[in-house]
């Protein structure tokens, strides 16, 4: 489903069996993380995948045709909205290849989206253009997306059979030192 002129993978629409010129953020992230996109394709996916001023949308560009029918059939909320758990995977993929600018954009925007909710909490999803929160409240998978950015991105935690490896990614915005404390791992508490 590689789209060479777009520089990312196309979206397979199973209803009609076509590959569409749309990117699907979770698929793009997994293609990078699991080596499906390697070398120049990986670099292209990381460079060409669209992210809005509020973060990476789940599916983009949005479907516009037959909007009412589409919403009734598939639900509207995946169509071009920002899902924090997807942002977490996209930021993790970027951090694996030291793409600090991509990582920081998602991390910073998710913190802003969190703060935008009243009360401050992780919502299920957010509007692509306005950042307006929607969906359910206190979403564990949204919080997990943020924690993934902290653990896998900022601190570069990689869990392996033989143990844990740290390869931090520190954005320029972080001018003070950071510490990670009280992490339970294999019967230990790491600081």
mmCIF file of C-alpha atoms in Angstrom:
data_model
loop_
_atom_site.group_PDB
_atom_site.id
_atom_site.type_symbol
_atom_site.label_atom_id
_atom_site.label_comp_id
_atom_site.label_asym_id
_atom_site.label_seq_id
_atom_site.Cartn_x
_atom_site.Cartn_y
_atom_site.Cartn_z
ATOM 1 C CA UNK A 1 0.000 0.000 0.000
ATOM 2 C CA UNK A 2 3.039 2.244 -0.402
ATOM 3 C CA UNK A 3 2.228 5.516 -2.179
ATOM 4 C CA UNK A 4 5.575 6.647 -3.607
ATOM 5 C CA UNK A 5 4.341 10.064 -4.722
ATOM 6 C CA UNK A 6 2.843 10.735 -1.267
ATOM 7 C CA UNK A 7 5.716 9.307 0.754
ATOM 8 C CA UNK A 8 3.534 7.266 3.129
ATOM 9 C CA UNK A 9 1.290 4.218 3.146
ATOM 10 C CA UNK A 10 -2.248 4.416 1.786
ATOM 11 C CA UNK A 11 -5.407 3.640 3.698
ATOM 12 C CA UNK A 12 -7.089 0.397 2.688
ATOM 13 C CA UNK A 13 -10.827 0.837 2.607
ATOM 14 C CA UNK A 14 -12.121 -2.697 2.906
ATOM 15 C CA UNK A 15 -15.703 -1.783 1.991
ATOM 16 C CA UNK A 16 -14.733 -1.304 -1.648
ATOM 17 C CA UNK A 17 -11.257 -2.870 -1.684
ATOM 18 C CA UNK A 18 -9.366 0.274 -2.644
ATOM 19 C CA UNK A 19 -6.183 1.854 -1.362
ATOM 20 C CA UNK A 20 -6.937 5.512 -0.796
ATOM 21 C CA UNK A 21 -4.608 8.498 -0.694
ATOM 22 C CA UNK A 22 -5.147 8.936 3.017
ATOM 23 C CA UNK A 23 -2.753 8.267 5.846
ATOM 24 C CA UNK A 24 -3.821 6.392 8.940
ATOM 25 C CA UNK A 25 -1.629 7.433 11.863
ATOM 26 C CA UNK A 26 -1.540 4.174 13.800
ATOM 27 C CA UNK A 27 -0.619 2.215 10.673
ATOM 28 C CA UNK A 28 2.113 4.707 9.772
ATOM 29 C CA UNK A 29 3.505 4.508 13.323
ATOM 30 C CA UNK A 30 3.514 0.697 13.307
ATOM 31 C CA UNK A 31 5.161 0.625 9.867
ATOM 32 C CA UNK A 32 8.021 2.684 11.309
ATOM 33 C CA UNK A 33 8.211 0.910 14.684
ATOM 34 C CA UNK A 34 8.208 -2.629 13.312
ATOM 35 C CA UNK A 35 10.526 -2.078 10.370
ATOM 36 C CA UNK A 36 7.917 -2.373 7.604
ATOM 37 C CA UNK A 37 9.065 1.071 6.477
ATOM 38 C CA UNK A 38 12.824 0.874 6.503
ATOM 39 C CA UNK A 39 15.529 3.195 5.239
ATOM 40 C CA UNK A 40 14.231 5.794 2.809
ATOM 41 C CA UNK A 41 10.590 4.761 3.276
ATOM 42 C CA UNK A 42 10.870 5.176 7.046
ATOM 43 C CA UNK A 43 12.432 8.605 6.608
ATOM 44 C CA UNK A 44 9.725 9.535 4.119
ATOM 45 C CA UNK A 45 6.885 8.382 6.395
ATOM 46 C CA UNK A 46 8.327 10.392 9.280
ATOM 47 C CA UNK A 47 8.722 13.454 7.065
ATOM 48 C CA UNK A 48 5.542 13.331 4.971
ATOM 49 C CA UNK A 49 2.888 12.128 7.420
ATOM 50 C CA UNK A 50 0.555 14.998 8.210
ATOM 51 C CA UNK A 51 0.233 16.399 11.717
ATOM 52 C CA UNK A 52 -2.077 19.304 12.490
ATOM 53 C CA UNK A 53 -1.390 22.189 14.824
ATOM 54 C CA UNK A 54 -2.944 20.022 17.592
ATOM 55 C CA UNK A 55 -1.257 16.728 16.718
ATOM 56 C CA UNK A 56 -1.487 13.801 14.368
ATOM 57 C CA UNK A 57 -5.023 12.891 13.266
ATOM 58 C CA UNK A 58 -6.184 9.303 13.258
ATOM 59 C CA UNK A 59 -7.101 9.458 9.538
ATOM 60 C CA UNK A 60 -6.247 12.237 7.100
ATOM 61 C CA UNK A 61 -7.428 13.813 4.896
ATOM 62 C CA UNK A 62 -10.915 13.502 6.279
ATOM 63 C CA UNK A 63 -13.684 11.847 4.322
ATOM 64 C CA UNK A 64 -16.056 14.498 3.045
ATOM 65 C CA UNK A 65 -18.309 12.638 0.607
ATOM 66 C CA UNK A 66 -21.599 11.252 1.873
ATOM 67 C CA UNK A 67 -20.718 12.513 5.335
ATOM 68 C CA UNK A 68 -24.090 11.668 6.886
ATOM 69 C CA UNK A 69 -24.117 8.148 5.448
ATOM 70 C CA UNK A 70 -20.503 7.602 6.421
ATOM 71 C CA UNK A 71 -21.150 8.673 10.011
ATOM 72 C CA UNK A 72 -24.076 6.318 10.294
ATOM 73 C CA UNK A 73 -22.074 3.427 8.843
ATOM 74 C CA UNK A 74 -18.648 3.849 10.391
ATOM 75 C CA UNK A 75 -18.955 6.498 13.093
ATOM 76 C CA UNK A 76 -17.501 9.976 12.739
ATOM 77 C CA UNK A 77 -14.943 10.097 15.437
ATOM 78 C CA UNK A 78 -12.024 8.341 13.713
ATOM 79 C CA UNK A 79 -12.391 10.552 10.662
ATOM 80 C CA UNK A 80 -9.701 13.177 11.071
ATOM 81 C CA UNK A 81 -9.782 13.501 14.842
ATOM 82 C CA UNK A 82 -6.816 13.375 17.202
ATOM 83 C CA UNK A 83 -6.659 10.332 19.443
ATOM 84 C CA UNK A 84 -4.036 10.578 22.218
ATOM 85 C CA UNK A 85 -3.203 6.881 22.200
ATOM 86 C CA UNK A 86 -2.356 7.205 18.500
ATOM 87 C CA UNK A 87 -0.270 10.302 19.248
ATOM 88 C CA UNK A 88 1.610 8.158 21.765
ATOM 89 C CA UNK A 89 2.527 5.551 19.167
ATOM 90 C CA UNK A 90 3.480 8.191 16.595
ATOM 91 C CA UNK A 91 5.705 9.980 19.122
ATOM 92 C CA UNK A 92 7.259 6.641 20.137
ATOM 93 C CA UNK A 93 8.022 5.820 16.490
ATOM 94 C CA UNK A 94 9.635 9.248 16.037
ATOM 95 C CA UNK A 95 11.698 8.865 19.203
ATOM 96 C CA UNK A 96 13.087 5.523 18.016
ATOM 97 C CA UNK A 97 14.805 7.385 15.170
ATOM 98 C CA UNK A 98 15.681 10.517 17.149
ATOM 99 C CA UNK A 99 13.162 12.711 15.335
ATOM 100 C CA UNK A 100 13.034 15.166 18.212
ATOM 101 C CA UNK A 101 10.920 17.729 16.355
ATOM 102 C CA UNK A 102 8.135 15.224 15.612
ATOM 103 C CA UNK A 103 8.270 13.785 19.116
ATOM 104 C CA UNK A 104 8.173 17.210 20.756
ATOM 105 C CA UNK A 105 5.271 18.404 18.615
ATOM 106 C CA UNK A 106 3.080 15.485 19.727
ATOM 107 C CA UNK A 107 4.206 15.597 23.355
ATOM 108 C CA UNK A 108 3.699 19.341 23.683
ATOM 109 C CA UNK A 109 0.328 19.290 21.934
ATOM 110 C CA UNK A 110 -0.992 16.414 24.038
ATOM 111 C CA UNK A 111 -0.055 18.308 27.200
ATOM 112 C CA UNK A 112 -1.934 21.325 25.836
ATOM 113 C CA UNK A 113 -4.969 19.201 24.923
ATOM 114 C CA UNK A 114 -4.985 17.738 28.426
ATOM 115 C CA UNK A 115 -4.897 21.206 29.964
ATOM 116 C CA UNK A 116 -7.608 22.448 27.598
ATOM 117 C CA UNK A 117 -10.148 20.048 29.109
ATOM 118 C CA UNK A 118 -12.085 21.322 32.073
ATOM 119 C CA UNK A 119 -11.362 19.769 34.457
ATOM 120 C CA UNK A 120 -7.921 18.865 33.106
ATOM 121 C CA UNK A 121 -8.154 15.215 32.086
ATOM 122 C CA UNK A 122 -7.434 12.982 29.138
ATOM 123 C CA UNK A 123 -10.410 12.842 26.804
ATOM 124 C CA UNK A 124 -11.118 10.153 24.227
ATOM 125 C CA UNK A 125 -10.414 12.350 21.199
ATOM 126 C CA UNK A 126 -10.032 15.976 20.088
ATOM 127 C CA UNK A 127 -11.097 18.081 17.115
ATOM 128 C CA UNK A 128 -8.413 18.346 14.467
ATOM 129 C CA UNK A 129 -8.695 22.095 13.947
ATOM 130 C CA UNK A 130 -9.765 23.511 17.297
ATOM 131 C CA UNK A 131 -8.421 20.971 19.788
ATOM 132 C CA UNK A 132 -11.898 20.838 21.340
ATOM 133 C CA UNK A 133 -12.191 17.708 23.505
ATOM 134 C CA UNK A 134 -14.891 15.135 22.786
ATOM 135 C CA UNK A 135 -15.836 11.587 23.610
ATOM 136 C CA UNK A 136 -15.541 9.921 26.965
ATOM 137 C CA UNK A 137 -13.857 11.320 30.066
ATOM 138 C CA UNK A 138 -10.849 9.942 31.962
ATOM 139 C CA UNK A 139 -9.673 7.740 29.118
ATOM 140 C CA UNK A 140 -7.047 5.267 30.270
ATOM 141 C CA UNK A 141 -5.713 4.642 26.761
ATOM 142 C CA UNK A 142 -5.282 8.397 26.248
ATOM 143 C CA UNK A 143 -3.334 8.630 29.502
ATOM 144 C CA UNK A 144 -1.320 5.569 28.416
ATOM 145 C CA UNK A 145 -0.425 7.372 25.163
ATOM 146 C CA UNK A 146 0.989 10.232 27.214
ATOM 147 C CA UNK A 147 2.875 7.899 29.563
ATOM 148 C CA UNK A 148 4.313 6.120 26.541
ATOM 149 C CA UNK A 149 5.719 9.448 25.385
ATOM 150 C CA UNK A 150 7.366 9.902 28.783
ATOM 151 C CA UNK A 151 8.713 6.363 29.214
ATOM 152 C CA UNK A 152 9.542 5.383 25.623
ATOM 153 C CA UNK A 153 10.307 8.857 24.295
ATOM 154 C CA UNK A 154 11.791 11.128 26.934
ATOM 155 C CA UNK A 155 13.475 8.368 28.921
ATOM 156 C CA UNK A 156 13.922 5.984 25.982
ATOM 157 C CA UNK A 157 12.916 2.897 27.954
ATOM 158 C CA UNK A 158 13.235 -0.271 25.880
ATOM 159 C CA UNK A 159 12.185 -3.537 27.477
ATOM 160 C CA UNK A 160 14.227 -6.527 26.361
ATOM 161 C CA UNK A 161 14.497 -10.147 27.447
ATOM 162 C CA UNK A 162 17.746 -9.478 29.264
ATOM 163 C CA UNK A 163 16.597 -6.284 30.962
ATOM 164 C CA UNK A 164 15.797 -2.678 30.336
ATOM 165 C CA UNK A 165 17.772 -0.241 28.206
ATOM 166 C CA UNK A 166 17.554 3.569 28.347
ATOM 167 C CA UNK A 167 18.141 5.784 25.317
ATOM 168 C CA UNK A 168 16.634 9.190 26.224
ATOM 169 C CA UNK A 169 15.410 11.756 23.743
ATOM 170 C CA UNK A 170 15.612 15.195 25.287
ATOM 171 C CA UNK A 171 13.915 18.005 23.348
ATOM 172 C CA UNK A 172 15.603 21.441 23.399
ATOM 173 C CA UNK A 173 12.642 22.798 25.399
ATOM 174 C CA UNK A 174 13.883 20.778 28.399
ATOM 175 C CA UNK A 175 16.556 22.958 29.949
ATOM 176 C CA UNK A 176 16.579 21.446 33.425
ATOM 177 C CA UNK A 177 17.599 17.933 34.341
ATOM 178 C CA UNK A 178 14.990 15.197 34.569
ATOM 179 C CA UNK A 179 14.794 12.238 36.871
ATOM 180 C CA UNK A 180 12.689 9.129 36.826
ATOM 181 C CA UNK A 181 11.963 7.618 40.215
ATOM 182 C CA UNK A 182 10.026 4.749 41.777
ATOM 183 C CA UNK A 183 9.665 2.666 38.611
ATOM 184 C CA UNK A 184 8.751 -0.908 39.530
ATOM 185 C CA UNK A 185 10.541 -3.370 37.276
ATOM 186 C CA UNK A 186 11.156 -7.107 37.835
ATOM 187 C CA UNK A 187 10.931 -6.874 41.609
ATOM 188 C CA UNK A 188 13.078 -3.754 41.796
ATOM 189 C CA UNK A 189 12.417 -0.054 42.207
ATOM 190 C CA UNK A 190 14.455 1.963 39.724
ATOM 191 C CA UNK A 191 15.534 5.565 40.185
#
